Coordinates of C-alpha atoms in Angstrom, one line a residue:
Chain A
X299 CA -25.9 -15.2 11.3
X300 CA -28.0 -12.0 10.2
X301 CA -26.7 -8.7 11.4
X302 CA -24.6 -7.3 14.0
X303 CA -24.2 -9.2 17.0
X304 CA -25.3 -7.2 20.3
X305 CA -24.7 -8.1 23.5
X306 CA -28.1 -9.5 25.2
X307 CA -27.0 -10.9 28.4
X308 CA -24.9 -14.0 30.3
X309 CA -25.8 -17.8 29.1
X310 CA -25.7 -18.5 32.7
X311 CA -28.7 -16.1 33.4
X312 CA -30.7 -18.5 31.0
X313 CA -32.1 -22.1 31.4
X314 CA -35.0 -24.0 30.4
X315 CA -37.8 -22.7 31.7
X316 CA -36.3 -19.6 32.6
X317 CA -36.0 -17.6 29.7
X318 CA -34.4 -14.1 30.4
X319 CA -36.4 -10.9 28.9
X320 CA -33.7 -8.2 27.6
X321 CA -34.1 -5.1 25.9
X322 CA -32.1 -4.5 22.6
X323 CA -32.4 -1.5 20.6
X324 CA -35.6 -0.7 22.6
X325 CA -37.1 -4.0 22.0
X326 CA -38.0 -6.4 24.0
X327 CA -36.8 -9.7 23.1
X328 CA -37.1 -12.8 25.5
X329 CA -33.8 -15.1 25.1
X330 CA -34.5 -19.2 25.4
X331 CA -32.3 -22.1 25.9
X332 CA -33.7 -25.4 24.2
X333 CA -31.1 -28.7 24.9
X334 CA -27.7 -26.5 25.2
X335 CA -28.9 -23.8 22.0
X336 CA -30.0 -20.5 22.7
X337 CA -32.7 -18.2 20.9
X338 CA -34.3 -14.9 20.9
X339 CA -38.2 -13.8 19.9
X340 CA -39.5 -10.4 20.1
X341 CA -41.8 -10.5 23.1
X342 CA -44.5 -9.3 21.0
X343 CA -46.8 -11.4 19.9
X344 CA -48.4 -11.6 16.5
X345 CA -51.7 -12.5 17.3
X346 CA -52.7 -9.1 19.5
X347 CA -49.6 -8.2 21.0
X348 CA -49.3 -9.8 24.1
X349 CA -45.8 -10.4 26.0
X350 CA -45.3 -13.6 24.6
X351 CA -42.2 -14.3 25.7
X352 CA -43.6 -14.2 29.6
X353 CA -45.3 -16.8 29.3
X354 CA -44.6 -20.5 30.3
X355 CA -41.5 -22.6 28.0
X356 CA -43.1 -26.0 27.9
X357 CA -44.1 -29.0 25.6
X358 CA -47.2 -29.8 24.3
X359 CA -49.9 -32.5 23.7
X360 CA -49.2 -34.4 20.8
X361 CA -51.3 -36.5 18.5
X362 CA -50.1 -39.9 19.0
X363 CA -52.5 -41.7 16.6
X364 CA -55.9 -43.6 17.0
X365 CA -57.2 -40.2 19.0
X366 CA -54.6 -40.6 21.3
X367 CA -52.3 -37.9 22.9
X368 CA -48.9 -37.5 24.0
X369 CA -46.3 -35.3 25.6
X370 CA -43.9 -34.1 23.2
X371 CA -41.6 -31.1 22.3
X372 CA -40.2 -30.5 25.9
X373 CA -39.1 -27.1 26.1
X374 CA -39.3 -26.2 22.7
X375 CA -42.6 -24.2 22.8
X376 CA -43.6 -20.6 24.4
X377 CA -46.9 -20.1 25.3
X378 CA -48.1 -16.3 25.0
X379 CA -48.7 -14.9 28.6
X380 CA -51.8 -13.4 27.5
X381 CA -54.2 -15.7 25.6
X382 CA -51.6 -18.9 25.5
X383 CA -51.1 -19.2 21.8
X384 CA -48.7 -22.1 21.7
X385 CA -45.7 -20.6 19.4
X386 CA -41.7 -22.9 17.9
X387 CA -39.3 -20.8 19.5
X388 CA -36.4 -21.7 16.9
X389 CA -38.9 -21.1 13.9
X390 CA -41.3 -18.1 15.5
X391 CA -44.5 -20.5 14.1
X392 CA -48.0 -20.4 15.9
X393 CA -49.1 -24.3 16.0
X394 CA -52.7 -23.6 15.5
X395 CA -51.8 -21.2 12.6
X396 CA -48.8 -21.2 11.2
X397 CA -49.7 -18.2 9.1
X398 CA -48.9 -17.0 12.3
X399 CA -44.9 -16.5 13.2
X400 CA -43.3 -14.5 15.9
X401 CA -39.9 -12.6 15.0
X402 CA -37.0 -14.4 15.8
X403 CA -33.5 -13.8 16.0
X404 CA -30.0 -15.3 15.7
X405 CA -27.9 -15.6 18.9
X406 CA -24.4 -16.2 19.3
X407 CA -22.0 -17.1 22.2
X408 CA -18.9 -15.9 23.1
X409 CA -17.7 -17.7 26.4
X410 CA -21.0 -17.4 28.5
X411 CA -21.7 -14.0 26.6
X412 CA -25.1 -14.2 24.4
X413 CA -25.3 -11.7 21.5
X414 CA -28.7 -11.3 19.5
X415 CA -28.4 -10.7 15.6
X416 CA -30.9 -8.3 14.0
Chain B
X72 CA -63.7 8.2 27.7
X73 CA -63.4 4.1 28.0
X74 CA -65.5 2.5 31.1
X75 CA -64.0 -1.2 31.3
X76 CA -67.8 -3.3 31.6
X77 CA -66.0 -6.6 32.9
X78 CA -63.0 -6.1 35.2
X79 CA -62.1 -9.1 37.4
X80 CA -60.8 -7.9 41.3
X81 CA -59.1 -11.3 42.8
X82 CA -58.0 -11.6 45.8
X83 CA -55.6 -13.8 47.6
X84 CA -57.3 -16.4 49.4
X85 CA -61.0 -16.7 50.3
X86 CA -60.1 -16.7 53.5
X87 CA -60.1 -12.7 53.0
X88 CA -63.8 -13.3 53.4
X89 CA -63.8 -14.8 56.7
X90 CA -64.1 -11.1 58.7
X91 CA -67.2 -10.6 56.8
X92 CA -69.0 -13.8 56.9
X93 CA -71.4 -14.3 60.0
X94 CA -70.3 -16.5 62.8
X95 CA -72.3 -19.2 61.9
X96 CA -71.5 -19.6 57.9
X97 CA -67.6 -18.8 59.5
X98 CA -68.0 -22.3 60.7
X99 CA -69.3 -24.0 57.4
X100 CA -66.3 -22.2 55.6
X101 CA -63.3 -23.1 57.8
X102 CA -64.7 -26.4 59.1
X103 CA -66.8 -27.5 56.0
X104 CA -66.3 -29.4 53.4
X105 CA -64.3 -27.1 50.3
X106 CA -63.6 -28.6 46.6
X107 CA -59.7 -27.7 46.9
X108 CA -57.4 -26.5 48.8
X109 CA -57.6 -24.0 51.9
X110 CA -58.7 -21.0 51.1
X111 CA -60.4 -22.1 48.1
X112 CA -63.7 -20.7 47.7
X113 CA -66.3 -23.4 48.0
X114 CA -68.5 -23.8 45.6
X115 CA -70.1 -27.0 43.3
X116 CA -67.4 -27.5 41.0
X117 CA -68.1 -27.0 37.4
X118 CA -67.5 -29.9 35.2
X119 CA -65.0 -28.2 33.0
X120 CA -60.8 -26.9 34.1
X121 CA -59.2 -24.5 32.4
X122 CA -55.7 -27.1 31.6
X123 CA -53.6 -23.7 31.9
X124 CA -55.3 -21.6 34.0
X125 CA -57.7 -18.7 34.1
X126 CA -55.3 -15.7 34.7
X127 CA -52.8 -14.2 31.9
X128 CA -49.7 -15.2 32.9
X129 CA -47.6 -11.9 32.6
X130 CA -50.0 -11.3 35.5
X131 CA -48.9 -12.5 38.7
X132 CA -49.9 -11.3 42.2
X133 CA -47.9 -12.7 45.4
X134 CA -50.5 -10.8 48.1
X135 CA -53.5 -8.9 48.4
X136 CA -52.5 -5.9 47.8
X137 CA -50.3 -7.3 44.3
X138 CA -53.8 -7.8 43.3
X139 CA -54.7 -3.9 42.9
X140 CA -51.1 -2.2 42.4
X141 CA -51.2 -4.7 39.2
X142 CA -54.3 -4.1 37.8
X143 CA -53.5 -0.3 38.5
X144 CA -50.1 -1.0 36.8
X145 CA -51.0 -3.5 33.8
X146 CA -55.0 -2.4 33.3
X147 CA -56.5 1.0 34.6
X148 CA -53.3 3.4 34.4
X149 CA -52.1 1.4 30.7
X150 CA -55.3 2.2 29.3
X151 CA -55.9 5.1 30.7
X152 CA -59.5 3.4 31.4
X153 CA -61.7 6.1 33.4
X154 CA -64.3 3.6 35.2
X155 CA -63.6 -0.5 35.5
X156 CA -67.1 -1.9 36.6
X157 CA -66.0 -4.8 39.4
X158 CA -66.7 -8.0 38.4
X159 CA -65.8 -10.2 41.1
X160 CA -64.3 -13.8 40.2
X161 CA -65.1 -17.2 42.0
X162 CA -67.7 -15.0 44.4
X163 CA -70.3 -15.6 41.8
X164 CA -70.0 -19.4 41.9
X165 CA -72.0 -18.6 45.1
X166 CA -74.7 -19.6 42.1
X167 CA -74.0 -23.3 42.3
X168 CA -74.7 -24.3 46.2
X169 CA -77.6 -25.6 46.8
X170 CA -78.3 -24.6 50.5
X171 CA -79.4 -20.9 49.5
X172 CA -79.0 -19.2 53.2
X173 CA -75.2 -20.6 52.8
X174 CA -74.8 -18.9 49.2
X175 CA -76.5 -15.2 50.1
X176 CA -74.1 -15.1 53.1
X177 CA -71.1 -15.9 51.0
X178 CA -72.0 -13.3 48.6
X179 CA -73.0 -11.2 51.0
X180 CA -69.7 -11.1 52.8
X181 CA -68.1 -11.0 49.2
X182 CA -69.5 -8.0 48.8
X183 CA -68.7 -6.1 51.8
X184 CA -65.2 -7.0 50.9
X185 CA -65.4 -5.9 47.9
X186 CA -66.7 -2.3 49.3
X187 CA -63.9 -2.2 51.8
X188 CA -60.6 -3.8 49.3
X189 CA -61.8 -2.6 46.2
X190 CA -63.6 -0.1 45.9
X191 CA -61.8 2.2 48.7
X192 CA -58.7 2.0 47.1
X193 CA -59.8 3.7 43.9
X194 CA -62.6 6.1 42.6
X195 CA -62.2 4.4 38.5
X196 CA -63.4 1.3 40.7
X197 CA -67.4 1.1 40.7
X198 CA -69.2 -2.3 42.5
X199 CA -71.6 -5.0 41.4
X200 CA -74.0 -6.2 43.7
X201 CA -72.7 -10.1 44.0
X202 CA -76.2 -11.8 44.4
X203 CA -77.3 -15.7 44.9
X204 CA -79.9 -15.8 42.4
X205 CA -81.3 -19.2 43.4
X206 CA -82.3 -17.5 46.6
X207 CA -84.4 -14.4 45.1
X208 CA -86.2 -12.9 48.5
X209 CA -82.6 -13.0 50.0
X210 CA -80.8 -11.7 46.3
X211 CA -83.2 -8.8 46.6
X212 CA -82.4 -8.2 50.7
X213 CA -78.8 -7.9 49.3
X214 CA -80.3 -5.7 46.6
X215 CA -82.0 -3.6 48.9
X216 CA -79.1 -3.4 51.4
X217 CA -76.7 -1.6 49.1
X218 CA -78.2 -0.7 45.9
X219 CA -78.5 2.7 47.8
X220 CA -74.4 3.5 47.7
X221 CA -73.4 5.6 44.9
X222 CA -70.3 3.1 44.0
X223 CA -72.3 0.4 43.3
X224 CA -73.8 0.6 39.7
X225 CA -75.4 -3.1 38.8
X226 CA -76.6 -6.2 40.3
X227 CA -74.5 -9.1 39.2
X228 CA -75.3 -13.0 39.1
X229 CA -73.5 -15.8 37.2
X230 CA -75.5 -16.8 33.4
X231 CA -75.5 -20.6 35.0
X232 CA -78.8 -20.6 36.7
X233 CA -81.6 -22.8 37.5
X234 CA -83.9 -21.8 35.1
X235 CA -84.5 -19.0 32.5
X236 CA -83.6 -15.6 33.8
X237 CA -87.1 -14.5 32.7
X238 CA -88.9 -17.2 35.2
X239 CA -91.2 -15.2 37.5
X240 CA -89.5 -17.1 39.6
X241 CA -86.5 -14.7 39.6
X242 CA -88.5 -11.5 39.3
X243 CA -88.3 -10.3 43.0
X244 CA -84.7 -9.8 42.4
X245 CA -85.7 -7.4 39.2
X246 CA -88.7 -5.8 41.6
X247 CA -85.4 -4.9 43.8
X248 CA -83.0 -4.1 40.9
X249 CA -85.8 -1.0 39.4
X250 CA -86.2 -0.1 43.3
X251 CA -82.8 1.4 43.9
X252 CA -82.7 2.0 40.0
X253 CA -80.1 -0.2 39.3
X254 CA -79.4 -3.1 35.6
X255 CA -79.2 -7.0 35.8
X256 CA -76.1 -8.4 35.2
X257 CA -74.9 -12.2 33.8
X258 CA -71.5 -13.0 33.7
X259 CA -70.4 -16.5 31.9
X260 CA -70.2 -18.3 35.0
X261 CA -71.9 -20.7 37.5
X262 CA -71.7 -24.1 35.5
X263 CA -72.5 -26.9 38.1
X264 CA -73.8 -28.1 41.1
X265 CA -77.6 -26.8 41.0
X266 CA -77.2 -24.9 37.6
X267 CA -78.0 -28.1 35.9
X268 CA -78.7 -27.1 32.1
X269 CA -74.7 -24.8 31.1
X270 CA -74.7 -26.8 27.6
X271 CA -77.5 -28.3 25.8
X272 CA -77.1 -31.7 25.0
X273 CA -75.0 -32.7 27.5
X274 CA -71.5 -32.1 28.9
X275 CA -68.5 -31.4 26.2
X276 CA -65.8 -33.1 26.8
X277 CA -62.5 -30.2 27.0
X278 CA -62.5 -27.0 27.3
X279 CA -61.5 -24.8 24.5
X280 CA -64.9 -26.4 22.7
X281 CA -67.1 -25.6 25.7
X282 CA -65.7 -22.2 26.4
X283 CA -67.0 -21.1 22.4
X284 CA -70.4 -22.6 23.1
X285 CA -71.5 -21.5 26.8
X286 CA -73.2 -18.7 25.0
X287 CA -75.9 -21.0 24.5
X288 CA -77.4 -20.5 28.1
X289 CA -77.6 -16.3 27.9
X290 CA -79.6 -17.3 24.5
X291 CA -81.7 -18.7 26.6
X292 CA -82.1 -15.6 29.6
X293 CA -82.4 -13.6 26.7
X294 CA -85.2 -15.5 24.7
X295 CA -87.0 -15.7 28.3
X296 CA -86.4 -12.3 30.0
X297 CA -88.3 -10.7 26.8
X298 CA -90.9 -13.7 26.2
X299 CA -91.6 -13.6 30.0
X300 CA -92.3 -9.6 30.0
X301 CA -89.3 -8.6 32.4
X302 CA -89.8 -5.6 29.9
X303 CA -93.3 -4.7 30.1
X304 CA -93.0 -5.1 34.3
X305 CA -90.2 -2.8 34.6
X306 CA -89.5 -0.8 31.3
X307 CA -86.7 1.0 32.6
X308 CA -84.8 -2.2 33.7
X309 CA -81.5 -2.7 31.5
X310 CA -80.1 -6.2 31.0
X311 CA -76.7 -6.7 30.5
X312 CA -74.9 -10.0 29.1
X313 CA -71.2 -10.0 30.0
X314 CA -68.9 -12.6 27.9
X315 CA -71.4 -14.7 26.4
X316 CA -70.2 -13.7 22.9
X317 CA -71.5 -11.3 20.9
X318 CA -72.0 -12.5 17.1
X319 CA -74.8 -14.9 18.0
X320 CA -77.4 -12.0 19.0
X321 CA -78.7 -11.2 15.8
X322 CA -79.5 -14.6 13.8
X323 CA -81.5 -15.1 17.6
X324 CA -83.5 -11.8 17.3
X325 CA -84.3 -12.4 13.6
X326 CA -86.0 -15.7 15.0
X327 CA -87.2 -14.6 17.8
X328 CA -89.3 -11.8 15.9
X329 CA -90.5 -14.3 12.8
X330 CA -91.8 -16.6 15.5
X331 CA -93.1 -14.1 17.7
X332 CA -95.1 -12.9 14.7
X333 CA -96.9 -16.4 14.4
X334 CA -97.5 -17.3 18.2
X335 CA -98.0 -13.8 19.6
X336 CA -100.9 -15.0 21.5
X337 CA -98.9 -17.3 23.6
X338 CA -97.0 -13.6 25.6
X339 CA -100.7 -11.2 24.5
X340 CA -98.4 -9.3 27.2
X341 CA -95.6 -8.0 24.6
X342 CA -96.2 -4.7 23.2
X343 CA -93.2 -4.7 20.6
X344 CA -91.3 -7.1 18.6
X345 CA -88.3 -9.2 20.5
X346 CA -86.0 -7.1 18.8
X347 CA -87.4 -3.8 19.5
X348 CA -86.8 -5.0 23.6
X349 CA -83.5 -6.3 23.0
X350 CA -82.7 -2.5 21.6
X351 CA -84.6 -0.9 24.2
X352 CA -83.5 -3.0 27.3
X353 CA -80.9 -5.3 26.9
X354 CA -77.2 -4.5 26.2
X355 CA -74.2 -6.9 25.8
X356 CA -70.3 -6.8 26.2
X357 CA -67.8 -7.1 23.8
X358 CA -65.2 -9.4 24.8
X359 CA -64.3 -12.2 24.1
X360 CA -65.2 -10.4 20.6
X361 CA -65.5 -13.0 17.9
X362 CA -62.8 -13.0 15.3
X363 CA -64.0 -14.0 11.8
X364 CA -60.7 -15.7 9.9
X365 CA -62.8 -14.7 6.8
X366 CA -62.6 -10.9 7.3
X367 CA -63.7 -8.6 9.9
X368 CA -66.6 -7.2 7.3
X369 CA -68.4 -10.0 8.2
X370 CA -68.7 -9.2 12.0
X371 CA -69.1 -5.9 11.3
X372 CA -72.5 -6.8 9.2
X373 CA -73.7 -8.7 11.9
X374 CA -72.5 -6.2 14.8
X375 CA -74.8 -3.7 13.1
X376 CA -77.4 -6.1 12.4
X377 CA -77.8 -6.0 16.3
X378 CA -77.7 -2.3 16.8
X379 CA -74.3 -2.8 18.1
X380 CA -73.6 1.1 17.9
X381 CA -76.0 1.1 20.7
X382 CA -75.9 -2.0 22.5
X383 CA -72.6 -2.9 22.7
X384 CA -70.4 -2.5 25.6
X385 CA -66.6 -2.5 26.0
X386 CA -65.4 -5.5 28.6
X387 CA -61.8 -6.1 28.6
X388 CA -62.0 -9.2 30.9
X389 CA -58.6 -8.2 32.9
X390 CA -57.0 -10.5 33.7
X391 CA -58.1 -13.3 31.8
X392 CA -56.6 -15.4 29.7
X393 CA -59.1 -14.1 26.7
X394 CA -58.5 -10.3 27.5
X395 CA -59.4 -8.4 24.9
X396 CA -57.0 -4.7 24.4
X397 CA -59.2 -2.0 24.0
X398 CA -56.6 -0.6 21.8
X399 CA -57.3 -4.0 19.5
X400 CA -60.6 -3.8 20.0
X401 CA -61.9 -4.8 15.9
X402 CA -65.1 -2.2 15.8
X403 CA -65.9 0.0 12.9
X404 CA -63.5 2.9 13.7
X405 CA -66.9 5.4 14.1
X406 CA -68.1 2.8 16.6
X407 CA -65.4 3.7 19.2
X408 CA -66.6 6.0 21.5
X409 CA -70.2 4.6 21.8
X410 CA -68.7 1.5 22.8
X411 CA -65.7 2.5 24.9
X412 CA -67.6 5.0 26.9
X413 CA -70.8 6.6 26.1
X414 CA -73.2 3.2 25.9
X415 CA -72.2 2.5 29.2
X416 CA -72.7 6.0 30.8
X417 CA -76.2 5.3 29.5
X418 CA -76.5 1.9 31.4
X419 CA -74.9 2.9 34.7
X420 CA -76.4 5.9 35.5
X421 CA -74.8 6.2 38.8
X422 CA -71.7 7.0 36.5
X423 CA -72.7 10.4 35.3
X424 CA -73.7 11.4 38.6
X425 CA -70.2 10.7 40.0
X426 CA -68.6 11.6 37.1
X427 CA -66.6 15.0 35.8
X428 CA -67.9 17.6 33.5
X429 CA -66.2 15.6 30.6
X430 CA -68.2 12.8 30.8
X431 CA -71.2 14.6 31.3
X432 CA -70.4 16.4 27.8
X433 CA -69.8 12.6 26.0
X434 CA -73.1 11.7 27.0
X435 CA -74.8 14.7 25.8
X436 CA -72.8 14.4 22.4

C-alpha cells in the first residue's frame, strides 16, 4: 500500500455496478468493487477529462478467434461517461491505447470501512 | 465570447409534440405505425445503432424540464457559453419519411415546440428552423413562417438527403432561406428510409467505422452546392456543415479547383474558383475535431489550408457522446476567438442584433 490511508466511504455503499464517487483531498475519485476487491480511479479521465468514473462498470467484447466475439471481463472495465473510452480499473489502462492510463489508487478495508492510499 | 454552433435540446418523449401537431398527423403519430417504443419519434430507421447510446452518460435527465436545468448546469453556465445555436435531435430524422405532408408537419410542430420549451426558457438559446428538405415548397412555407422571429438564426435539415444539396431541386428552400436573410444548415443526420446514398459503396457493417466516414455525403452537398451555382443565385447565402468532420475540406477544395480549371465549361455559370466559394460562403463546425495521433501540427497545416481562421466554427455537440470541451478545443492558440465567437457572429447575423455592446465590439475587432 502507497501512502496514508484516508477514509473514502462504507464497503457496503459499493457494489458492482454501482461504484460510489467520493471526494478525497479535493479529488474526485470513483471507488469500484470487482469479485469481493475494491479500487479507486481519479474520476478524470486521461483522454479529455471527462468524469470517467460515471460512467457504466461493465465487460467488454472480446476477440474469441476466427473473427469471432465474446463477452468477457465482467465488471472489470469503466467506460468514460463522456466519450466511452473503455479503461482496467485495477491497472488504470485504456484498451484501445494503453499509452493511455487513468490514476489509480490503493484501497484498504477495515471492517466495512474503505480507505484510499495516495 | 464562445457561441456553441451545435447544441442538442432533447426532450422527454415525442409525445411532447403531440399539442403541436395538427389533428390529422395527431392520428398518424399516436395510432401509426412508430419504429420503437411509445413515444419514440417515427422516423425510417437508419441502418446503423449506436451499441452504447448517443447521450454522455454523466448526463442523465428523468423529465422535461431535467433536460434544460442540465444543460444549464453541465453546458451553458460550465462554459460560460454566451449563445448555444439549438440543434434539435431525432426532429431532423423528419428527413427520412417518405410521405412529405407527414414529415413538414412533424417538423413543423417540432419547431413550435422548440419556440415554446426552448427557447422561452433562456435568451443564450437561439432556434434552427427544423425543415423536411424532401418536401422543398413546404420547407420554404416553414421557412417563410418563422424565419421572421429574431430567435431563430438558421434553417436546419439533416446531411442525409435525396440528392446533392446543390440540385435545383432544393433551391426553393434557399430562395426562402436569402428571403428572411437567414444560412443553410446540415447536421450529420438522416441516414435511411428515402435518403438512400449516407455511404458510398454500400452499407458498413458497425458503427465506430461508419461514424468516421459519414463525412463522405456533406463532400458531396458541398462539391454540388458550389458546382450547381447556389452561390452565384444568392451570393449572400452562408452554408454551414455541422459534424461532418473538418480535416477532409481542404484535399476536396484542392480538387475541386484543379478540375474545375480543366472542365470550366461544364458550370460557364461560376465566376470564381471552388475554393474562393467555399471561403466566401460556406463555413463548417469543429466538432468532432479530428485528432491526429502523429501530432497536432499536422491538423493545424491542414486547418489553415482551409482558411479555418475564418471558416471554422465552434460546435461542442452537448450532450453527445463525442462532445468536444471548448476548453480542449486543439486550435492554434491565436485561432480562439475567431472560432469560439466572432466567425459565428458573422454567420448569424440575428446575433449581433440581439446581442450586448460586448459582442458588438468582438465583431468589429
Amino acid at each position: 500500500m502507497n501512502g496514508q490511508g484516508i477514509h473514502a466511504c462504507k464497503a457496503s455503499e459499493v457494489a458492482p455496478g454501482q461504484q460510489k464517487i467520493v471526494r478525497i483531498n479535493n479529488m474526485p475519485i470513483g471507488i469500484f468493487e470487482i469479485d469481493g476487491d475494491y479500487h479507486a480511479m481519479l474520476n478524470i479521465c486521461p483522454h479529455r477529462g471527462g468524469q470517467l468514473c460515471e460512467g457504466p462498470q461493465c465487460g467488454t467484447g472480446i476477440d474469441a478467434g476466427d473473427f469471432g466475439i465474446e463477452y468477457g471481463r465482467r465488471n472489470e472495465l469503466v467506460r468514460c461517461a463522456w466519450h466511452g473510452w473503455e479503461f482496467d480499473i485495477r491497472t488504470g489502462e485504456a484498451l484501445a491505447d494503453p499509452k493511455m492510463k487513468a490514476k489509480t489508487f490503493d484501497v484498504s478495508i477495515d471492517g466495512d470501512d474503505l480507505y484510499v492510499h495516495m | 465570447m464562445i457561441i456553441d454552433c451545435d447544441c442538442h435540446n432533447y426532450w422527454s418523449s415525442a409525445e411532447v409534440l403531440l399539442p403541436y401537431l395538427d389533428e390529422y398527423h395527431r392520428d398518424y403519430f399516436t395510432r401509426g405505425e412508430q419504429p420503437g417504443p411509445r413515444g419514440s419519434f417515427p422516423n425510417a430507421n437508419r441502418p446503423w445503432l449506436h451499441p452504447e447510446g448517443f447521450k454522455r452518460m454523466d448526463i442523465n435527465p428523468q423529465t422535461q424540464e431535467d433536460h434544460y436545468r442540465v444543460m444549464k448546469e453541465k453546458h451553458l453556465d460550465a462554459y460560460s457559453i454566451d449563445y448555444a445555436i439549438m440543434t434539435g435531435d431525432e426532429a431532423m430524422e423528419a428527413s427520412t419519411i417518405a410521405n412529405p405532408f407527414y414529415a413538414a408537419a412533424l417538423v413543423r410542430a417540432y419547431n413550435d415546440w422548440m419556440i415554446d420549451e426552448w427557447l422561452a426558457r433562456d435568451s443564450r438559446l437561439k432556434g434552427s428552423i427544423m425543415i423536411a428538405p424532401q418536401a422543398p415548397d413546404l420547407a420554404a412555407q416553414e421557412i417563410r413562417r418563422l424565419g421572421h422571429r429574431s430567435d431563430m438564426v438558421q434553417v436546419l435539415a439533416s446531411h442525409g438527403a435525396e440528392r446533392p444539396y446543390g440540385n435545383p431541386f432544393y433551391h426553393p428552400i434557399f430562395e426562402a432561406c436569402a428571403e428572411v436573410g437567414l444560412p443553410f444548415a446540415i447536421h450529420l443526420g438522416g441516414q435511411g428510409g428515402i435518403n438512400t446514398n449516407p455511404i458510398a459503396a454500400g452499407p458498413t457493417r458497425y458503427f465506430w467505422e461508419t461514424h468516421a466516414i459519414l463525412g463522405q455525403s456533406a463532400q458531396t452537398h458541398v462539391a454540388s452546392m458550389i458546382a450547381e451555382g447556389v452561390f452565384e443565385k444568392w451570393p449572400e447565402l452562408y452554408f454551414i456543415v455541422i459534424e461532418c468532420g473538418v480535416a477532409w475540406a481542404a484535399p476536396i477544395l484542392w480538387r475541386l479547383d484543379a478540375d474545375y480549371k480543366a472542365l470550366r465549361k461544364e458550370t460557364p455559370w461560376l465566376k470564381m474558383l471552388p475554393s474562393e466559394y467555399f471561403r466566401r460562403n460556406i463555413r463548417f463546425t469543429t466538432q468532432p475535431l479530428e485528432q491526429p495521433e502523429t501530432g497536432v501540427e499536422h491538423l493545424w497545416s491542414i486547418l489553415d489550408a482551409m482558411y479555418g481562421r475564418e471558416t471554422l466554427m465552434f460546435a461542442s455537440d452537448y450532450p453527445h457522446w463525442d462532445y468536444d470541451d471548448v476548453q480542449k478545443l486543439h486550435i492554434p492558440p491565436q485561432w480562439r476567438s475567431d472560432v469560439l465567437g466572432n466567425n459565428a457572429l458573422q454567420v448569424y447575423r440575428r446575433l449581433r442584433n440581439s446581442n450586448t455592446t460586448e459582442a458588438a465590439a468582438a465583431v468589429t475587432a
